[in-house]
CSV table of C-alpha atoms and ligand atoms in Angstrom, one decimal:
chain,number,residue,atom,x,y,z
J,22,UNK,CA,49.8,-3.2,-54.0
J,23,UNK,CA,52.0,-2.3,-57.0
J,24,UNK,CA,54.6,-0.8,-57.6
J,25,UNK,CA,55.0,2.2,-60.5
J,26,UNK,CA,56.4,0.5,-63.8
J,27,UNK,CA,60.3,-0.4,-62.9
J,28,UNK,CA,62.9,0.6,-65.8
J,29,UNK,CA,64.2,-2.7,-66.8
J,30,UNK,CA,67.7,-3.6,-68.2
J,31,UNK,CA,68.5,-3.9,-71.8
J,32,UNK,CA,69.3,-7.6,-71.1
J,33,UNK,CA,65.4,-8.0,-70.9
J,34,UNK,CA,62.6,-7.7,-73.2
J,35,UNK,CA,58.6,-7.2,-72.1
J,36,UNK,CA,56.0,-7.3,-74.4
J,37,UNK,CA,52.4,-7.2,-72.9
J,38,UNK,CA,49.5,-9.2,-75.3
J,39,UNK,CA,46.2,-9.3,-73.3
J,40,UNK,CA,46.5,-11.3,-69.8
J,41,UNK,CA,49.9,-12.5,-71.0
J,42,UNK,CA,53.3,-11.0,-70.3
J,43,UNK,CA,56.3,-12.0,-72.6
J,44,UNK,CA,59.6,-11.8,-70.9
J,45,UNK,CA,62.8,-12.3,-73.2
J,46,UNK,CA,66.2,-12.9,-72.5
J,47,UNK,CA,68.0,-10.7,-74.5
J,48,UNK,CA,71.1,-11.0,-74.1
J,49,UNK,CA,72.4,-13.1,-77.4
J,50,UNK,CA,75.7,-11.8,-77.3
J,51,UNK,CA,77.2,-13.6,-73.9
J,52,UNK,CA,74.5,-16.0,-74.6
J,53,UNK,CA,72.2,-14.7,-72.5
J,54,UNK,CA,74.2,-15.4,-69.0
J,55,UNK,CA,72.8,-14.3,-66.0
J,56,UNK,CA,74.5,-11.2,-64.4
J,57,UNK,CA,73.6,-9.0,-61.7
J,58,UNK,CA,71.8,-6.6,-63.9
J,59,UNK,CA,69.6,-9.2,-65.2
J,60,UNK,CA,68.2,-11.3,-62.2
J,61,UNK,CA,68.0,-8.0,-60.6
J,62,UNK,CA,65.5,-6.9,-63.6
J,63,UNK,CA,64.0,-10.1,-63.5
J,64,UNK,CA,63.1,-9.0,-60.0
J,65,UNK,CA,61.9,-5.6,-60.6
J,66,UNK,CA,60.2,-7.2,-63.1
J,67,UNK,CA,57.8,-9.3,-61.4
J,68,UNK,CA,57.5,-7.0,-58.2
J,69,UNK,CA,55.7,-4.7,-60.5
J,70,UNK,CA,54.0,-6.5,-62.3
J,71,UNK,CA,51.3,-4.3,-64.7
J,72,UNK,CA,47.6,-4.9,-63.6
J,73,UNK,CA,45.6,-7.4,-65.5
J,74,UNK,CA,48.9,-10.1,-66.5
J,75,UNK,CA,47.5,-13.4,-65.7
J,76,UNK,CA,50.8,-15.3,-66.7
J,77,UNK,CA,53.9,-14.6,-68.0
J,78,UNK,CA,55.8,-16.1,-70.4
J,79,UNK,CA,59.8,-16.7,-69.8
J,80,UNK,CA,61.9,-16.7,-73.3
J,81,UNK,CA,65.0,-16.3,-74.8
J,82,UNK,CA,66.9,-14.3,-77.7
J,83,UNK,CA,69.6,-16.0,-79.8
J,84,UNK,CA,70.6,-19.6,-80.0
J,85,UNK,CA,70.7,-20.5,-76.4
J,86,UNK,CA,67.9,-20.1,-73.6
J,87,UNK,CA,70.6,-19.3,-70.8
J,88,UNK,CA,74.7,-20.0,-70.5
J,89,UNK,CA,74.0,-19.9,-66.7
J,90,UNK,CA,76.0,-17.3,-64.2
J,91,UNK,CA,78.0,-14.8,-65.9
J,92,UNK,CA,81.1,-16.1,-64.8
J,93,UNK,CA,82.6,-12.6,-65.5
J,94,UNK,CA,81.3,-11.2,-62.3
J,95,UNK,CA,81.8,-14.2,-60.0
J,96,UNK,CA,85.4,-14.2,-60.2
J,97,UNK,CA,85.5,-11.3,-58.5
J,98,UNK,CA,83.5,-11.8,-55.8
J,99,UNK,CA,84.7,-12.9,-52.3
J,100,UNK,CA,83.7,-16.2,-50.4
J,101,UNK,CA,81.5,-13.6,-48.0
J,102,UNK,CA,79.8,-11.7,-51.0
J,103,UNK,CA,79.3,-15.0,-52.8
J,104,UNK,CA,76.9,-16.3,-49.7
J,105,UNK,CA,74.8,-13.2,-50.6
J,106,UNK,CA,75.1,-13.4,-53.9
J,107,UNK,CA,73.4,-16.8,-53.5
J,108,UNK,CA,71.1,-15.6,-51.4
J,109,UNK,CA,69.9,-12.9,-53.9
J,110,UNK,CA,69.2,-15.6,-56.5
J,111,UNK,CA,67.3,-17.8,-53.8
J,112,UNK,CA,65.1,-14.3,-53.1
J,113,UNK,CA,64.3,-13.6,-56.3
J,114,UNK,CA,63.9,-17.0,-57.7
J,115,UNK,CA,61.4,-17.8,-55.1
J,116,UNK,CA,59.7,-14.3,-55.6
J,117,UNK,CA,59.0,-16.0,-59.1
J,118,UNK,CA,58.1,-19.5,-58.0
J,119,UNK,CA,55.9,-18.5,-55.1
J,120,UNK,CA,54.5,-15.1,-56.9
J,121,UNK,CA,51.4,-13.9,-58.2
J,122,UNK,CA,51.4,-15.1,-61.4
J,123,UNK,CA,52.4,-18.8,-63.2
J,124,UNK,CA,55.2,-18.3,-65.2
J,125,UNK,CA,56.2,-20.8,-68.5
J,126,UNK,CA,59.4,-21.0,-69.8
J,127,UNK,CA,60.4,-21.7,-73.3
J,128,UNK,CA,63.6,-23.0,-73.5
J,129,UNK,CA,66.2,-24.2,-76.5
J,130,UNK,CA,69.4,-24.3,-77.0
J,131,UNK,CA,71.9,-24.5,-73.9
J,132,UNK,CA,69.7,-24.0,-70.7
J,133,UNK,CA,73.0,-24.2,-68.6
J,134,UNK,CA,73.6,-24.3,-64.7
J,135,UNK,CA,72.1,-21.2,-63.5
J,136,UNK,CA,69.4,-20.7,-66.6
J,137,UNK,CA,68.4,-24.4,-65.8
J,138,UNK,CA,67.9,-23.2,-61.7
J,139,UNK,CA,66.2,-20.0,-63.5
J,140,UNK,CA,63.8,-22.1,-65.4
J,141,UNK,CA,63.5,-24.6,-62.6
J,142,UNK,CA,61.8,-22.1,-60.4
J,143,UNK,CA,59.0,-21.6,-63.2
J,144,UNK,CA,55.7,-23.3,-63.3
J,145,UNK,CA,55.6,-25.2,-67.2
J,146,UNK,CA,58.9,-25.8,-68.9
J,147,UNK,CA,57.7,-26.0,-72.7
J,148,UNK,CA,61.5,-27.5,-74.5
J,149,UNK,CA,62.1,-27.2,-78.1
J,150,UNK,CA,64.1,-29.8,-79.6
J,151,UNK,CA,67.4,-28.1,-79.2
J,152,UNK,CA,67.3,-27.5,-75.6
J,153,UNK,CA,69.9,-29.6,-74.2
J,154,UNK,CA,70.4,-28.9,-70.2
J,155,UNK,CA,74.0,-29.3,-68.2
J,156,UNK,CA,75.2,-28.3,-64.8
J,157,UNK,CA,79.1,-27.8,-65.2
J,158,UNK,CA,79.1,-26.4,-62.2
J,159,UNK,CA,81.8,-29.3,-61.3
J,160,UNK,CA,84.6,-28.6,-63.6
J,161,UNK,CA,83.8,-24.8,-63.4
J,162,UNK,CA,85.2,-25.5,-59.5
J,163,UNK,CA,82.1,-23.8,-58.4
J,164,UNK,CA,78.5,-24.9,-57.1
J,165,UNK,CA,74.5,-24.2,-57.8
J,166,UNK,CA,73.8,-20.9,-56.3
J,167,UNK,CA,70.5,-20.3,-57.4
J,168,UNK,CA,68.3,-22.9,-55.7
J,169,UNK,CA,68.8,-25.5,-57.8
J,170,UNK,CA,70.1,-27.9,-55.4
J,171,UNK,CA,66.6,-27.5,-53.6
J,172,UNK,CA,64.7,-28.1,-56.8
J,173,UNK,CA,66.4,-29.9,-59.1
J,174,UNK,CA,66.8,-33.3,-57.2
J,175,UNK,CA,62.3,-32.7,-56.9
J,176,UNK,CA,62.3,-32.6,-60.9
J,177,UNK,CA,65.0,-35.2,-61.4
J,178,UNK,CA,66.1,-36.6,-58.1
J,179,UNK,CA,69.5,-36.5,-56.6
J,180,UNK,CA,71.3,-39.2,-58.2
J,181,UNK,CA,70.7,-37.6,-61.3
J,182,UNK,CA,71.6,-34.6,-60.6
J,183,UNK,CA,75.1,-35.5,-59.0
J,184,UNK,CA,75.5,-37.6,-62.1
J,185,UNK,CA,75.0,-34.3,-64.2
J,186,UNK,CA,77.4,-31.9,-61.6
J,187,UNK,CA,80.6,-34.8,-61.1
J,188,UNK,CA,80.4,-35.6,-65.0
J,189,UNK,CA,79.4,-32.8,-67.1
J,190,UNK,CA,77.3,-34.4,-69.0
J,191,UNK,CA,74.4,-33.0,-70.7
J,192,UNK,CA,70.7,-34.5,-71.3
J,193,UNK,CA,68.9,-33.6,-74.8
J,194,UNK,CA,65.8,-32.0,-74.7
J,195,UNK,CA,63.9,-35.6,-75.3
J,196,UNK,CA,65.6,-37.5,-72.3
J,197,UNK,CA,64.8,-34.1,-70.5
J,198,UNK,CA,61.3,-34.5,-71.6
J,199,UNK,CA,61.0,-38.4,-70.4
J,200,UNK,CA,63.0,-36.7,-66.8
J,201,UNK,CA,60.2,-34.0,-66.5
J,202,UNK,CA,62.6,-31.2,-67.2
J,203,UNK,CA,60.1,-30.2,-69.4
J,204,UNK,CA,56.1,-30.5,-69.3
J,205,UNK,CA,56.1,-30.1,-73.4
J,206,UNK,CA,58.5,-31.1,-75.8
J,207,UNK,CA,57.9,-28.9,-79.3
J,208,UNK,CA,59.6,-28.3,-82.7
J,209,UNK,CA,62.2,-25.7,-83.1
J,210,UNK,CA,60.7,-22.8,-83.4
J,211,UNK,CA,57.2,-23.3,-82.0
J,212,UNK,CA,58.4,-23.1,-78.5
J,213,UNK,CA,56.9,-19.4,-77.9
J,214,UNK,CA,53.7,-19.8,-79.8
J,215,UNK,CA,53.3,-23.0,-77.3
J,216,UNK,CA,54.4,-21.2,-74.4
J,217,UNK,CA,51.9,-18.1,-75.3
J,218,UNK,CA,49.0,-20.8,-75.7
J,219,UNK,CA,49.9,-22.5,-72.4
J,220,UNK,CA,49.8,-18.8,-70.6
J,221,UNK,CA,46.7,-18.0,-72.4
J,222,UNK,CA,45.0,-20.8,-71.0
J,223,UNK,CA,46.4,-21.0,-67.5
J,224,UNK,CA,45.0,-17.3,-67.4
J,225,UNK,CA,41.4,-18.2,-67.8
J,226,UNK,CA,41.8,-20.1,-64.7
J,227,UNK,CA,40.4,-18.2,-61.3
J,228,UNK,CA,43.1,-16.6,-59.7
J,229,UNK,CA,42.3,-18.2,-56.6
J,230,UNK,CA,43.4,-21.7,-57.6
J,231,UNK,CA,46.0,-20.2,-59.4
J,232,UNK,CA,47.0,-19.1,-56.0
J,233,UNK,CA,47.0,-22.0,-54.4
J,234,UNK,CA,48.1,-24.5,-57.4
J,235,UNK,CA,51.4,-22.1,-57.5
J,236,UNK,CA,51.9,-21.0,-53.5
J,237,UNK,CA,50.0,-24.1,-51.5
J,238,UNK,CA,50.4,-27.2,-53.3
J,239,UNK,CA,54.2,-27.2,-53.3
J,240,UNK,CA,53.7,-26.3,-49.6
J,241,UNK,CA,51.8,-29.8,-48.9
J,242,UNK,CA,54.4,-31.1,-51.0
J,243,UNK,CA,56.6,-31.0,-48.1
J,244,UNK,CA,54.5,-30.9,-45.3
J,245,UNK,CA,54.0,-34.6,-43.2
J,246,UNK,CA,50.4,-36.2,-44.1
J,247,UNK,CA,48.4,-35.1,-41.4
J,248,UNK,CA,49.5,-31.6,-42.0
J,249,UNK,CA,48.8,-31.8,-45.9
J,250,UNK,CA,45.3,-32.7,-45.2
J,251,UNK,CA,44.6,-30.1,-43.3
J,252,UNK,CA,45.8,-27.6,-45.5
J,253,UNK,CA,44.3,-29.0,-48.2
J,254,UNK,CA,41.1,-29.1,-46.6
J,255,UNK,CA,41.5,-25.3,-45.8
J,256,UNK,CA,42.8,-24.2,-49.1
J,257,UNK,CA,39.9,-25.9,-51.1
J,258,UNK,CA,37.4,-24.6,-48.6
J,259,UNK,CA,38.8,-20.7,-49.7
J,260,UNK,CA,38.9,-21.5,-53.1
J,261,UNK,CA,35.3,-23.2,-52.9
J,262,UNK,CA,34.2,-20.4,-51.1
J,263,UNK,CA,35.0,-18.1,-53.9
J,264,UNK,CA,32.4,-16.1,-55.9
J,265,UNK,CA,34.1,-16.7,-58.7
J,266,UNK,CA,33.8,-20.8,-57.9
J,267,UNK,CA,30.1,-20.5,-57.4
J,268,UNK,CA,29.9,-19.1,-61.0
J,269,UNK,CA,31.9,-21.1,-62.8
J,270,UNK,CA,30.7,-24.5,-60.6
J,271,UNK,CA,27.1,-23.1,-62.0
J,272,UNK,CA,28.1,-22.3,-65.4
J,273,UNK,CA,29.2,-26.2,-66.0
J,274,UNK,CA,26.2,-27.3,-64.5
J,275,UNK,CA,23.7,-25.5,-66.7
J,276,UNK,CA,26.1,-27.0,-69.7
J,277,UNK,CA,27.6,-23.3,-70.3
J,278,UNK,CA,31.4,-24.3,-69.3
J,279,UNK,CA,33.7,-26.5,-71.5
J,280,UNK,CA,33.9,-30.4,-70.6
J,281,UNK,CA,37.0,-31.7,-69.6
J,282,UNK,CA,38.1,-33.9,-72.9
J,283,UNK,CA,41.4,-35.7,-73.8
J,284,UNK,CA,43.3,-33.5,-76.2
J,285,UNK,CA,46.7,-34.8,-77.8
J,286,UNK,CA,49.3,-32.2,-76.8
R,327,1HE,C1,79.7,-16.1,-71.1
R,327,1HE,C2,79.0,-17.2,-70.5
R,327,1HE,C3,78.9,-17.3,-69.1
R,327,1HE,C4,79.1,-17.5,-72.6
R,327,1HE,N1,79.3,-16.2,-68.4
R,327,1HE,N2,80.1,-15.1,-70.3
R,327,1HE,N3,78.0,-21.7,-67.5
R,327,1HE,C5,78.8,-22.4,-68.2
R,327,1HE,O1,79.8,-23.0,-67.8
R,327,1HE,C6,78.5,-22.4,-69.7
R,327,1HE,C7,79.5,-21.5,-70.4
R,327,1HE,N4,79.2,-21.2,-71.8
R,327,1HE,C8,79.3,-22.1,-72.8
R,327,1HE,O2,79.7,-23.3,-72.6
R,327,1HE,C9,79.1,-21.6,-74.2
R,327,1HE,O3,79.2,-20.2,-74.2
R,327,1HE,C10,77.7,-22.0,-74.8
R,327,1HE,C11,77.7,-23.5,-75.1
R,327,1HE,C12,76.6,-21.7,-73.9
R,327,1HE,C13,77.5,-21.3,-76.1
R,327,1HE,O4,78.7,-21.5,-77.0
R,327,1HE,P1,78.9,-20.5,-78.2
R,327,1HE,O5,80.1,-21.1,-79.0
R,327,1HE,O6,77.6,-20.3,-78.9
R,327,1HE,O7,79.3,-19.1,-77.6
R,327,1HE,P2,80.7,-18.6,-76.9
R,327,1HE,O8,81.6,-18.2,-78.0
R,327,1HE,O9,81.2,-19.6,-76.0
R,327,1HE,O10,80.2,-17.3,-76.0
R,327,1HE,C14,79.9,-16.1,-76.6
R,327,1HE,C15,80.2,-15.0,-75.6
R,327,1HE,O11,79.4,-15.2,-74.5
R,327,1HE,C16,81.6,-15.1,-75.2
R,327,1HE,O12,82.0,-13.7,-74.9
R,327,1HE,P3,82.9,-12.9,-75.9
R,327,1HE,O13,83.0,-11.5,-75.2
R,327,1HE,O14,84.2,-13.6,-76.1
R,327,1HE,O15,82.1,-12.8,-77.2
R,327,1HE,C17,81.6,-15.9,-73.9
R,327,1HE,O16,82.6,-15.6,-73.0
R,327,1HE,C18,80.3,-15.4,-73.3
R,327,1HE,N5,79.7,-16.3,-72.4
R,327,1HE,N6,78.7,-18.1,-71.5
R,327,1HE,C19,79.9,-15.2,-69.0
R,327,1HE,N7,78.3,-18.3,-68.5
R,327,1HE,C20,73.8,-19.2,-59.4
R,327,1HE,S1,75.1,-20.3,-59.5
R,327,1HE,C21,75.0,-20.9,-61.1
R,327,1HE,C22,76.3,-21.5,-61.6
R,327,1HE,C23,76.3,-21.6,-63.0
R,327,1HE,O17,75.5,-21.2,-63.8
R,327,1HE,S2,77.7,-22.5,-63.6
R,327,1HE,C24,77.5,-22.6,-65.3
R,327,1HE,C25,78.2,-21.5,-66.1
């Protein structure tokens, strides 16, 4: 079930082509950081989200992808309000991660603490060329908040990641590239029409292994061996199972479906 159409901030953008759903950032002037306001629309966002969007596209306004917190409104809080401040990040993020719908992110510029835990919670990370990526969490005298202590050290491992948080370092988009920060490394510039084109075709898949590629595999991910077989078996027996499997399994085999070739990316 859906929810009626939520009114969202003016720190975010929607623009509906087709199957797709473009989200922006827009939020240029405090370089898109993530206040309240925002991940709160980000939320309403994807709770209602209209009928017929297949994937969404994440984006940004400005320079920068994401400054990370808005570090206006955490300076205020109390230790007790910053535990469920956290904890409203780690709902929301995994609303996104385990939703409905695969999200991509396009990212340049600064993709900083918080707006790398953002995009870190998507399903394809396409970088342009200026995307650099920090966690100054460190010398901010703060921590991650919003899960990315869970996922980052799966992208990039924990050793990394402490390297980034004690030192304050940053990695470019191409070392983030070779790290698997990001899944596609483009010019600047080209980051949304990429982004659009990975959507477009992620949408064309059956929502059923959509399902289970974005809320199941990750699952097995962690489960022990034994376990992860049997869920695969049962999660490939539902998707098998699937009318719309049984059309498209018939449609390659009467030569109507496209072959699976090796295109450059
Ligand atoms: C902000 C924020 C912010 C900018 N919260 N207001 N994140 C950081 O430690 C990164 C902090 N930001 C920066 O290092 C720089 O702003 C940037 C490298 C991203 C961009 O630099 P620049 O020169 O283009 O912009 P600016 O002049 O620094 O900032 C423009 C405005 O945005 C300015 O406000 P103004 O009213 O003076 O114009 C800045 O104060 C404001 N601004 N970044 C609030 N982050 C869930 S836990 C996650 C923990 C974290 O994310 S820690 C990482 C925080």
């Amino acid at each position: 079930m859906r929810a009626a159409r939520p009114k969202l901030p003016k720190s975010l953008r929607v623009e509906r082509r087709g199957a797709i759903a473009i989200v922006t950032l827009a939020r240029p002037e405090k370089r898109n950081a993530l206040n309240d306001t925002t991940v709160l629309g980000l939320e309403a966002f994807f709770d209602a989200l209209p009928a017929g969007v297949k994937a969404v596209v994440l984006n940004a306004q400005g320079k920068h992808f994401s400054a990370g917190l808005d570090l206006s409104e955490l300076k205020v809080l109390s230790t007790e309000d910053g535990v469920a401040h956290s904890r409203v990040w780690h709902r929301i993020f995994d609303r996104i991660e385990f939703g409905r719908v695969p999200v991509v992110t396009v990212m340049h510029g600064a993709v900083i603490g918080g707006g790398l835990e953002l995009a870190a919670a998507t399903h394809i990370r396409v970088a342009e060329r200026s995307a650099y990526y920090a966690l100054p969490e460190g010398s901010r005298g703060i921590f991650v908040g919003g899960g990315g202590s869970v996922r980052l050290p799966r992208l990039i491992g924990v050793s990394r990641m402490i390297d980034l948080m004690l030192t304050g370092r940053t990695y470019g988009a191409e070392e983030g590239q070779a790290l698997g920060i990001s899944h596609y490394l483009v010019g600047d510039g080209e980051g949304l029409a990429k982004g659009i084109e990975i959507a477009k075709r992620i949408a064309t898949n059956s929502s059923v292994s959509n399902f289970a590629i974005m809320n199941v595999l990750p699952r097995i991910a962690e489960q022990d061996r034994a376990s992860g077989y049997l869920t695969e078996a049962l999660i490939s027996s539902i998707a098998q199972g699937d009318d719309e499997a049984k059309a498209r399994l018939k449609a390659f085999l009467e030569k109507r479906a496209p072959k699976t070739v090796h295109n450059r990316h």
